Short mmCIF file of C-alpha atoms and ligand atoms in Angstrom, two decimals:
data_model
loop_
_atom_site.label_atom_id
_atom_site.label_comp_id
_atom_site.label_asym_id
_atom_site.label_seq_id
_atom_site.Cartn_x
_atom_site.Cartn_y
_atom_site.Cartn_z
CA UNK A 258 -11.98 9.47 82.77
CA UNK A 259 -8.17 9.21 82.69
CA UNK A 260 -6.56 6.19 80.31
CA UNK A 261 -5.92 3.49 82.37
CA UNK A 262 -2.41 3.43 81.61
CA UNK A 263 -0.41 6.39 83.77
CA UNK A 264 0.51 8.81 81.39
CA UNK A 265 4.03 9.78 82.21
CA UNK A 266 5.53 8.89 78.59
CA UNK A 267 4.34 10.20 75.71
CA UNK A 268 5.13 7.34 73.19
CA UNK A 269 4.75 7.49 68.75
CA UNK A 270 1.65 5.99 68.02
CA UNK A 271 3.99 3.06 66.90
CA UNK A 272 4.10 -0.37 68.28
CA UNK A 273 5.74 -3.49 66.89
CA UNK A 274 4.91 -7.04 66.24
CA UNK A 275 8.27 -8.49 65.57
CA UNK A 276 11.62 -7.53 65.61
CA UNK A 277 14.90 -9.46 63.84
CA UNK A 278 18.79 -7.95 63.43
CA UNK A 279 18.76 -4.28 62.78
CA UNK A 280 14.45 -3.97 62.10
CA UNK A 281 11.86 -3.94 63.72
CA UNK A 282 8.33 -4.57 61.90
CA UNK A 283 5.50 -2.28 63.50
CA UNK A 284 1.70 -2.72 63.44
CA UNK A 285 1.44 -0.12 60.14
CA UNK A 286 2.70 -3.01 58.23
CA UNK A 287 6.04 -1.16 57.41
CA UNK A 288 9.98 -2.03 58.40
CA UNK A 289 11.75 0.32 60.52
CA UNK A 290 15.70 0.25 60.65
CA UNK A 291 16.59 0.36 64.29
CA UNK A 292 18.74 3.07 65.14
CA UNK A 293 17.58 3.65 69.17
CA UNK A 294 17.86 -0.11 70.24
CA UNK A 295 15.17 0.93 72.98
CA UNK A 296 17.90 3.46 74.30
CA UNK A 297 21.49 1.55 73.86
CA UNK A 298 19.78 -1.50 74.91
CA UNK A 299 18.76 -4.21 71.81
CA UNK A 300 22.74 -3.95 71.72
CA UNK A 301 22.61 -7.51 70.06
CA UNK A 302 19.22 -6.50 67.61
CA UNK A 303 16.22 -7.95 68.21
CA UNK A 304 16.01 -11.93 68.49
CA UNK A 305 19.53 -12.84 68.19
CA UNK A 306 19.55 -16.83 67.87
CA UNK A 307 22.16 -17.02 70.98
CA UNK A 308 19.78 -15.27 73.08
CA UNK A 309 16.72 -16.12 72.10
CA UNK A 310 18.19 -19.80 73.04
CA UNK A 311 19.45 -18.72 76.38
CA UNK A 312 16.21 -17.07 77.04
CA UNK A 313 14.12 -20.12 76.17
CA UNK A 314 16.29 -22.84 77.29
CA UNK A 315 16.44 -21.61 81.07
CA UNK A 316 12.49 -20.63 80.70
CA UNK A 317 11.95 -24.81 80.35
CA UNK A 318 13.82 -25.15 83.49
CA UNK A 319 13.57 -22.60 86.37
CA UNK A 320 12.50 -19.21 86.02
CA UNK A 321 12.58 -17.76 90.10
CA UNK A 322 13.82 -18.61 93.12
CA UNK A 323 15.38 -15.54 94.80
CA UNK A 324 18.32 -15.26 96.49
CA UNK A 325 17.38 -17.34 99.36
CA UNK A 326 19.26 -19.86 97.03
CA UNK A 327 22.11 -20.15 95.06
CA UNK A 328 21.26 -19.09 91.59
CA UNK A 329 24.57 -20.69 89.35
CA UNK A 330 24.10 -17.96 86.51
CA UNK A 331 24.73 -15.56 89.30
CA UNK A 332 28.31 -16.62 90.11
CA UNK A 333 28.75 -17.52 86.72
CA UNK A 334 27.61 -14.51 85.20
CA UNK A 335 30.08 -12.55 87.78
CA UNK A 336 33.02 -14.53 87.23
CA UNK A 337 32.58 -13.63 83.89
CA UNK A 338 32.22 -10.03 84.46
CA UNK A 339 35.50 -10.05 87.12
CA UNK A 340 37.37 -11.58 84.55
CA UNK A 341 36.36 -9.34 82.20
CA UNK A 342 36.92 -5.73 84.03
CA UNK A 343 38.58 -3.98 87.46
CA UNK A 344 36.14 -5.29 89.49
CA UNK A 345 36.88 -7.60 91.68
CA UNK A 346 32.83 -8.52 92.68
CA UNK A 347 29.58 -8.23 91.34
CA UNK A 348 25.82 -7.42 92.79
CA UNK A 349 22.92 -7.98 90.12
CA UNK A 350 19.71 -6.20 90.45
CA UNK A 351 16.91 -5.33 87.48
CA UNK A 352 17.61 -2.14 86.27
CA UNK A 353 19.85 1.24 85.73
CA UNK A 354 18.54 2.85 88.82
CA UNK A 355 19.14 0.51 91.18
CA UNK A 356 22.30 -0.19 90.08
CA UNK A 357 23.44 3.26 90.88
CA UNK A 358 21.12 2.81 94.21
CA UNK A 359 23.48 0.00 95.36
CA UNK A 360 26.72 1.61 94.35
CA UNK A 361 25.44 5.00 96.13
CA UNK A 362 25.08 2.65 99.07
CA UNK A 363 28.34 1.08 98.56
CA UNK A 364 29.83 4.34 98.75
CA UNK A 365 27.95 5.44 102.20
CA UNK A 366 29.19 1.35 103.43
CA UNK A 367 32.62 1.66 102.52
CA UNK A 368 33.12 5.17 104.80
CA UNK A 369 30.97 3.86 107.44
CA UNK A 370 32.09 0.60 108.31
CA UNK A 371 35.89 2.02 107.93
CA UNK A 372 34.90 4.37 110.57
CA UNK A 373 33.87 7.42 108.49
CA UNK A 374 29.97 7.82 108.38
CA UNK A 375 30.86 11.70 108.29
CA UNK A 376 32.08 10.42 104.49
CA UNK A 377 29.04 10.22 102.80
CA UNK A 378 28.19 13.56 100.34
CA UNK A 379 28.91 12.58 96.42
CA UNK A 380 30.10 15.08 93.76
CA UNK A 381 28.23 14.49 90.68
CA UNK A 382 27.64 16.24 87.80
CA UNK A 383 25.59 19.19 86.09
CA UNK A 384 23.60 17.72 83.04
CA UNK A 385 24.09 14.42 84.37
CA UNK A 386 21.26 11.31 84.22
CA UNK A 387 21.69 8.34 86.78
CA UNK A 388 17.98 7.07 86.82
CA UNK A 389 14.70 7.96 88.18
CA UNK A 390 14.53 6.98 91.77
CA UNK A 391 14.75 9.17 94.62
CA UNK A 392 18.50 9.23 95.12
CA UNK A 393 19.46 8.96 91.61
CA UNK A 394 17.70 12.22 90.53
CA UNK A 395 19.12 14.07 93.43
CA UNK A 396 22.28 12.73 92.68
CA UNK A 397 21.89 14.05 88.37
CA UNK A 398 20.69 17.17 90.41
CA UNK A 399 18.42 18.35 87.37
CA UNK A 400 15.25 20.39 88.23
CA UNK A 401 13.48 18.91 85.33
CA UNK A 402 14.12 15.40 87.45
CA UNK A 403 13.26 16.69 90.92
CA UNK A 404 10.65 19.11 90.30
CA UNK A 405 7.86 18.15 92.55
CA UNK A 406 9.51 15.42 94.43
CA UNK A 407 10.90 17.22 97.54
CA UNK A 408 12.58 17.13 99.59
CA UNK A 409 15.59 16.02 97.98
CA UNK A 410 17.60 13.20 98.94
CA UNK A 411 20.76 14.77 100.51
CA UNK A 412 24.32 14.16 99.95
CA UNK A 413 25.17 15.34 96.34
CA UNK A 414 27.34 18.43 95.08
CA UNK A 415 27.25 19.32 91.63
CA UNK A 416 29.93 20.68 89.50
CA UNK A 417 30.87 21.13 85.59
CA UNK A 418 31.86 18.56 84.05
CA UNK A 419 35.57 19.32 82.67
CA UNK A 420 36.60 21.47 85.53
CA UNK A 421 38.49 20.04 87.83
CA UNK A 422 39.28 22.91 90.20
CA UNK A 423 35.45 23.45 90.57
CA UNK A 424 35.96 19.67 91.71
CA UNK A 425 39.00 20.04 94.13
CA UNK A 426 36.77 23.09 95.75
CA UNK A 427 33.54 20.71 95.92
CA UNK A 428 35.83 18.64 97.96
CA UNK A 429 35.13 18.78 102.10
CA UNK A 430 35.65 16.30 105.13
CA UNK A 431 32.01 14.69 104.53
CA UNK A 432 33.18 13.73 100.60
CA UNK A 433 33.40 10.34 100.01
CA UNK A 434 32.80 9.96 96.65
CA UNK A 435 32.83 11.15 92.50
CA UNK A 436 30.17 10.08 90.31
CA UNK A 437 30.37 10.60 86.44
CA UNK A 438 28.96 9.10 83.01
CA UNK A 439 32.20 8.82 81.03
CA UNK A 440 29.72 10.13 78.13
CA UNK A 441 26.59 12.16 79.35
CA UNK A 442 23.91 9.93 77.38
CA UNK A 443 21.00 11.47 78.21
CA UNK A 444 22.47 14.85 78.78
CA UNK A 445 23.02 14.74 74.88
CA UNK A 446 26.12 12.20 74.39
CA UNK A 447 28.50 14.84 75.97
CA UNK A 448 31.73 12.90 75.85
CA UNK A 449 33.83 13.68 78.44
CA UNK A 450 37.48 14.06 77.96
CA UNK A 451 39.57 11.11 78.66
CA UNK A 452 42.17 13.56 80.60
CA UNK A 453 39.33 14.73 83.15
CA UNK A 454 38.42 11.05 83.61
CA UNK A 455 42.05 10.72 84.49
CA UNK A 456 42.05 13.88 86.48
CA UNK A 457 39.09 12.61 88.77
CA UNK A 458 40.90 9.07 89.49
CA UNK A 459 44.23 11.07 90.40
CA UNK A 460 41.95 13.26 92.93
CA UNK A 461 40.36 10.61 94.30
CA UNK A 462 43.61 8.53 94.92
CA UNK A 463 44.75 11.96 96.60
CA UNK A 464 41.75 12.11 98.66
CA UNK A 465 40.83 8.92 99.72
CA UNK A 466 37.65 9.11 97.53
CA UNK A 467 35.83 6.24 95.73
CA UNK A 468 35.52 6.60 92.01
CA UNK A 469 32.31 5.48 90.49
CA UNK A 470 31.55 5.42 87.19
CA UNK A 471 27.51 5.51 85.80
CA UNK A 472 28.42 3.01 82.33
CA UNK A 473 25.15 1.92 82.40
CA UNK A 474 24.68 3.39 78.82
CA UNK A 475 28.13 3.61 77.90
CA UNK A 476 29.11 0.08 79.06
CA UNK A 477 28.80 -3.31 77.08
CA UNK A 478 30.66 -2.11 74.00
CA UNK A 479 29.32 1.11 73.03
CA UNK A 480 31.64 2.65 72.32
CA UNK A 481 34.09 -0.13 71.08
CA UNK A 482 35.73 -1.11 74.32
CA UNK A 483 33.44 -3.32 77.37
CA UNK A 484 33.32 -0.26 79.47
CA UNK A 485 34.06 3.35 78.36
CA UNK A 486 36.10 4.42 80.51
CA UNK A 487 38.87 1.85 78.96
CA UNK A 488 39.47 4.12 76.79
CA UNK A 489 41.00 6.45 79.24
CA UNK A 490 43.19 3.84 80.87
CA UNK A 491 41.49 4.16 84.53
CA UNK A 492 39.98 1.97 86.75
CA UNK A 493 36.78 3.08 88.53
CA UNK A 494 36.20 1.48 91.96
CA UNK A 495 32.56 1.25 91.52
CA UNK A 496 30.79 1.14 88.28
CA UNK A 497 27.25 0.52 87.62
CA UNK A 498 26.25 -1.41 84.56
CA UNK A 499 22.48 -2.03 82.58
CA UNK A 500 20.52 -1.15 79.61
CA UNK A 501 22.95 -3.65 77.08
CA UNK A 502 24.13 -5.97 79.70
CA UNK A 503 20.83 -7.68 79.27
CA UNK A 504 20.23 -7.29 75.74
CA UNK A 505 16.72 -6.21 76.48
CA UNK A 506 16.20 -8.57 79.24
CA UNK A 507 15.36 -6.53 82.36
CA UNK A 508 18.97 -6.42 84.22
CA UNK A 509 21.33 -4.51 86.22
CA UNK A 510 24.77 -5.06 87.94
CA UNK A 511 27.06 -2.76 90.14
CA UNK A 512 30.30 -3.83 90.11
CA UNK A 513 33.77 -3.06 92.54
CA UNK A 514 36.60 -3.38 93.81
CA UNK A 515 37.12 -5.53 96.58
CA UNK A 516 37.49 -3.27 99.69
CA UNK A 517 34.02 -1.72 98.79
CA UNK A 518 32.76 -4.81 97.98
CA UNK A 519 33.39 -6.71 101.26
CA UNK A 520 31.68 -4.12 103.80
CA UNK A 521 28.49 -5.13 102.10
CA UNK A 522 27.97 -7.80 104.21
CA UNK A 523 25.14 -9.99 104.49
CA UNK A 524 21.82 -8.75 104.53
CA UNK A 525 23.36 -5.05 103.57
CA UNK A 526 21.45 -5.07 100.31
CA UNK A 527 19.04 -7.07 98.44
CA UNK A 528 16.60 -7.51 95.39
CA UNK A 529 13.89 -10.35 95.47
CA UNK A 530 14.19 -10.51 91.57
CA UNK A 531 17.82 -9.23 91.32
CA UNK A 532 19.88 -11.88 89.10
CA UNK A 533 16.95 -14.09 88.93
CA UNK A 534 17.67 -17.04 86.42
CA UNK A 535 16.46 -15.84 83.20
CA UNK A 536 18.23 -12.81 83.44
CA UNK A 537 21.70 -14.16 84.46
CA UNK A 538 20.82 -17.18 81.32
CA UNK A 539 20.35 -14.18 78.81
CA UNK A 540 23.45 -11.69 80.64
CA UNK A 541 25.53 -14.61 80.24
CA UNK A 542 24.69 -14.74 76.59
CA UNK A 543 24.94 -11.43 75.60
CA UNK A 544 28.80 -11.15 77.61
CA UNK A 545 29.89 -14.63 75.87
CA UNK A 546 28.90 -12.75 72.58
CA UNK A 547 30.83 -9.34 73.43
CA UNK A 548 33.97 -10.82 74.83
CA UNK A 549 34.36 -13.19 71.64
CA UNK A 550 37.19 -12.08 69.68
CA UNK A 551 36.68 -9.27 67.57
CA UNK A 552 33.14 -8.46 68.25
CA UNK A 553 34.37 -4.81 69.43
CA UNK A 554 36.54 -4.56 66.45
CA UNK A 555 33.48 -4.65 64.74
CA UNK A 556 31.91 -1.52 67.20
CA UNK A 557 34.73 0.33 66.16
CA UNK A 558 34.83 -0.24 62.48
CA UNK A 559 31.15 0.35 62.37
CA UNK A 560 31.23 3.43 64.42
CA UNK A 561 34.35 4.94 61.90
CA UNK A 562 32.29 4.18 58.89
CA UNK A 563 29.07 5.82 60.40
CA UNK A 564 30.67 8.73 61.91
CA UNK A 565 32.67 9.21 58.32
CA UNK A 566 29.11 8.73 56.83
CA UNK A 567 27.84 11.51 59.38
CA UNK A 568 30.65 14.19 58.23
CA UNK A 569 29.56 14.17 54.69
CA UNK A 570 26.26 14.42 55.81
CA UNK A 571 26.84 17.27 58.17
CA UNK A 572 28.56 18.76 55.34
CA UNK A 573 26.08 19.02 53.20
CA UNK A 574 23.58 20.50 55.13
CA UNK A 575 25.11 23.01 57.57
CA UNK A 576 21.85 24.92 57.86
CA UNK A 577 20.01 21.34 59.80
CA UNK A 578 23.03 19.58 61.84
CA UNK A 579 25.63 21.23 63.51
CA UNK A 580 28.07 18.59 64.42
CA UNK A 581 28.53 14.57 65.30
CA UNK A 582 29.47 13.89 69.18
CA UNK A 583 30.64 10.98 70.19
CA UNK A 584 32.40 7.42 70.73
CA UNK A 585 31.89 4.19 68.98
CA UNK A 586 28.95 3.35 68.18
CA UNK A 587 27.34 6.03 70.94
CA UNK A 588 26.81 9.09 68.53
CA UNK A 589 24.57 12.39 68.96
CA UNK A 590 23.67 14.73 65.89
CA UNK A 591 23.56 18.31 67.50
CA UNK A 592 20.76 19.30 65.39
CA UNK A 593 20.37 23.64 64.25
CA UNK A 594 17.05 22.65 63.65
CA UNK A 595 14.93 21.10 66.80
CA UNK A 596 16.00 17.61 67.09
CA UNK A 597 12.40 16.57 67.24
CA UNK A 598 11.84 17.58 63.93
CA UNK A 599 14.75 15.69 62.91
CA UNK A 600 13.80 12.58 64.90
CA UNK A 601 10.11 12.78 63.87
CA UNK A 602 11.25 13.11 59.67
CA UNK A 603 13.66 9.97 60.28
CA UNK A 604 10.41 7.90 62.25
CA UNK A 605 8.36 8.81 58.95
CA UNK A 606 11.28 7.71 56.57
CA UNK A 607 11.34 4.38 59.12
CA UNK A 608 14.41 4.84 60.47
CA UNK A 609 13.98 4.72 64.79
CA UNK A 610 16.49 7.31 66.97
CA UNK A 611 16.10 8.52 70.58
CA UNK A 612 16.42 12.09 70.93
CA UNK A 613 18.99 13.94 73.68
CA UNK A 614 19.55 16.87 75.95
CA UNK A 615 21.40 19.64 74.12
CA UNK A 616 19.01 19.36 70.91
CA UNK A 617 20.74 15.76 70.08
CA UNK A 618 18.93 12.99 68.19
CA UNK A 619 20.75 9.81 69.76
CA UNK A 620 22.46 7.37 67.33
CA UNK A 621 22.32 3.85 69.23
CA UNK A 622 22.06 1.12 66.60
CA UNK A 623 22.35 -2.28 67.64
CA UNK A 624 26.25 -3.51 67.87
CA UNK A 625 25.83 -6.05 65.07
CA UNK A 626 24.91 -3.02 62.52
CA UNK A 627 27.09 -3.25 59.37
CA UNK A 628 27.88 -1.17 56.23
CA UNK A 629 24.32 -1.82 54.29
CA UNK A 630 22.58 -0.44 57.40
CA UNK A 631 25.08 2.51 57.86
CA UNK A 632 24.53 3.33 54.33
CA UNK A 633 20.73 2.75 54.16
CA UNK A 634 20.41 5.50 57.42
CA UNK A 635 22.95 7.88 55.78
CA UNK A 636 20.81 8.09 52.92
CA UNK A 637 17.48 8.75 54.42
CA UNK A 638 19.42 11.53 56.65
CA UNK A 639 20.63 13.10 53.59
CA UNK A 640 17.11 12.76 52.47
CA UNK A 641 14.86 13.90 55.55
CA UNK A 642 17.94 17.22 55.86
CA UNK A 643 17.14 17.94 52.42
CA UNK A 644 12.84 17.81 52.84
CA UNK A 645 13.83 20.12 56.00
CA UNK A 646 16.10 23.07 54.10
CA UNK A 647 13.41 22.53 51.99
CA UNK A 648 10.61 23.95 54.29
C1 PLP B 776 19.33 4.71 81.40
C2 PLP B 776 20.29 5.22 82.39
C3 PLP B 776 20.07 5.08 83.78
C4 PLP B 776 18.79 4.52 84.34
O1 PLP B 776 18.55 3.20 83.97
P1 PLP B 776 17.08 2.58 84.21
O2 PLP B 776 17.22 1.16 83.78
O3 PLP B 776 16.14 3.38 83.37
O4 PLP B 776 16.78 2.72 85.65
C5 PLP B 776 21.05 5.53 84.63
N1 PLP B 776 22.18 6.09 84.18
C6 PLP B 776 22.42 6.24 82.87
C7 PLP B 776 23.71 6.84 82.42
C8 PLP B 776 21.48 5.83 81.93
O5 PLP B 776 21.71 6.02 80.62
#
């Protein structure tokens, strides 16, 4: 007999009964200090007042209708995000995956209905992570994604990230596209340099290519600004947006500019669920409490203080961490020692992380972390590096 439950993850025997702010309060009885926010997601902690209300409110009234209605959070919710960004219109869906799904689709739209369905191959990048469906694993183009999934959905070249003549030489009469994570998350918070981000738009503009951006980790104040790729002064044309947007509230949104967004004419695309009414009440919340006034001030301070915490602690113990990666509040610990060891010591010590690619444990605290919490996880670090030089 198998367990009923498919056994593709391999969770801690861990679960939790509660969460509130920065903890959450598992079924051992103890307090854990949340430092994964279920993968840059709990960006607001766990039961934030604003969105529990949201949440609860709109549960009273109308949970589903699908889009063979107007849903009012929907247009809401994207004049919001317009406002906001570049974009200039938004699609809502339910996760990270199909996000990039529509926006690969976007791409393929745009060429074709402007009379170029030879436009349709994407150049993406090596170490990449864009979900788990069938085009968004072709298009991260990682054999530990595809293996045993064949054949692979065509239309994506892969290159280094950082070199962009291997990108003007990917380039061929069928491109239509560049897609890039302005930070490889998964990949092990690789940060890519704001001067290749501007090197990509500047080829693309030459080109005639579309420019979309994977911020579905990155995005909803990360790393201090809404999207990442702020910080490089760039518009993308297409960007893909998840995990934080709904604060934990299953949601996704692909957002562009509007000459890609108007070939997606009606019945181009769809989601029965996608921007169904309790996730637009709780997306709503969680941009209202992002886009108030100096709520990303906050990401930043938080991030300096944690990343200054980090150095001393990297300091210290040379032998067990290597060096801090990273933007905001979207940090990576290249570990010497395996980063499982170092995630599994901090789990004991109850602090939560979510390990990388590139022996990385993932820092991804809630946004709303402040200095007691920064201090409290610096000390068990120092703590669980010491117990490890110590054998
Ligand atoms: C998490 C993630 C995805 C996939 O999101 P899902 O909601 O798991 O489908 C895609 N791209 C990036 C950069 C991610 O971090």
């Amino acid at each position: 007999m198998i367990p009923a439950l498919l056994s593709n993850y391999a969770p801690a025997d861990l679960s939790f009964e509660k969460g509130e702010g920065m903890y959450l309060y598992g079924n051992d009885g103890r307090r854990y200090l949340d430092f994964a926010a279920g993968i840059a997601v709990s960006a607001l902690g766990h039961a934030h007042p604003k969105l529990v209300g949201a949440l609860t409110e709109q549960a009273k009234k109308v949970w589903h209708v699908s889009n063979l209605f107007r849903i009012p959070g929907q247009e809401e919710l994207a004049k919001k995000l317009v406002a906001a960004t570049f974009a200039d219109a938004v699609y809502f869906c339910n996760s990270g995956a199909e996000a990039n799904e529509c926006g690969i689709k976007m791409v393929r739209k745009y060429f074709s209905t402007n009379g170029h369905p030879e436009k349709y191959r994407i150049i993406a990048f090596e170490n990449s992570f864009h979900g788990r469906t069938l085009a968004t694993i072709a298009a991260a183009g990682q054999e530990k994604l595809l293996a045993g999934f064949g054949p692979v959905v065509e239309g994506f070249d892969h290159v280094p990230v950082g070199d962009i003549e291997k990108v003007k030489a990917a380039i061929t009469e069928e491109t239509a596209a560049v897609l890039i994570e302005p930070v490889l998350g998964e990949g092990g918070i690789q940060v890519v340099e704001p001067a290749f981000l501007r090197a990509l738009r500047k080829l693309c503009d030459e080109h005639g290519l579309l420019l979309m951006l994977d911020e579905i980790q990155t995005g909803m104040g990360r790393t201090g600004k809404l999207f990442a790729h702020e910080h490089a002064g760039i518009t993308p044309d297409i960007l893909t947006s998840a995990k934080a947007l709904g604060g934990g509230f299953p949601v996704g949104a692909c957002l562009a500019v509007e000459k890609v967004a108007k070939t997606m004419t009606v019945g181009s695309h769809g989601s029965t669920y996608g921007g169904n009414p309790l996730a637009m009440a709780v997306a709503g919340a969680v941009v209202d409490v992002m886009t108030e006034e100096g709520f990303l001030d906050h990401v930043v301070e938080m991030g300096n203080h944690l990343k200054q915490g980090l150095t001393g602690v990297v300091d210290r113990h040379p032998d067990i961490l290597e060096e801090i990666r990273g933007i905001g509040l979207h940090l990576g610990l290249k570990c010497k020692v395996e980063n499982t060891l170092v995630a599994t010591k901090l789990l004991e010590h109850g602090v939560l992380t979510a390990k990388g690619g590139d022996n990385v444990v993932r820092l991804l605290p809630p946004l709303i972390v402040e200095d007691a919490q920064i201090s409290e996880f610096i000390a068990v670090l120092d703590d669980v590096c010491t117990e490890l030089e110590n054998g």
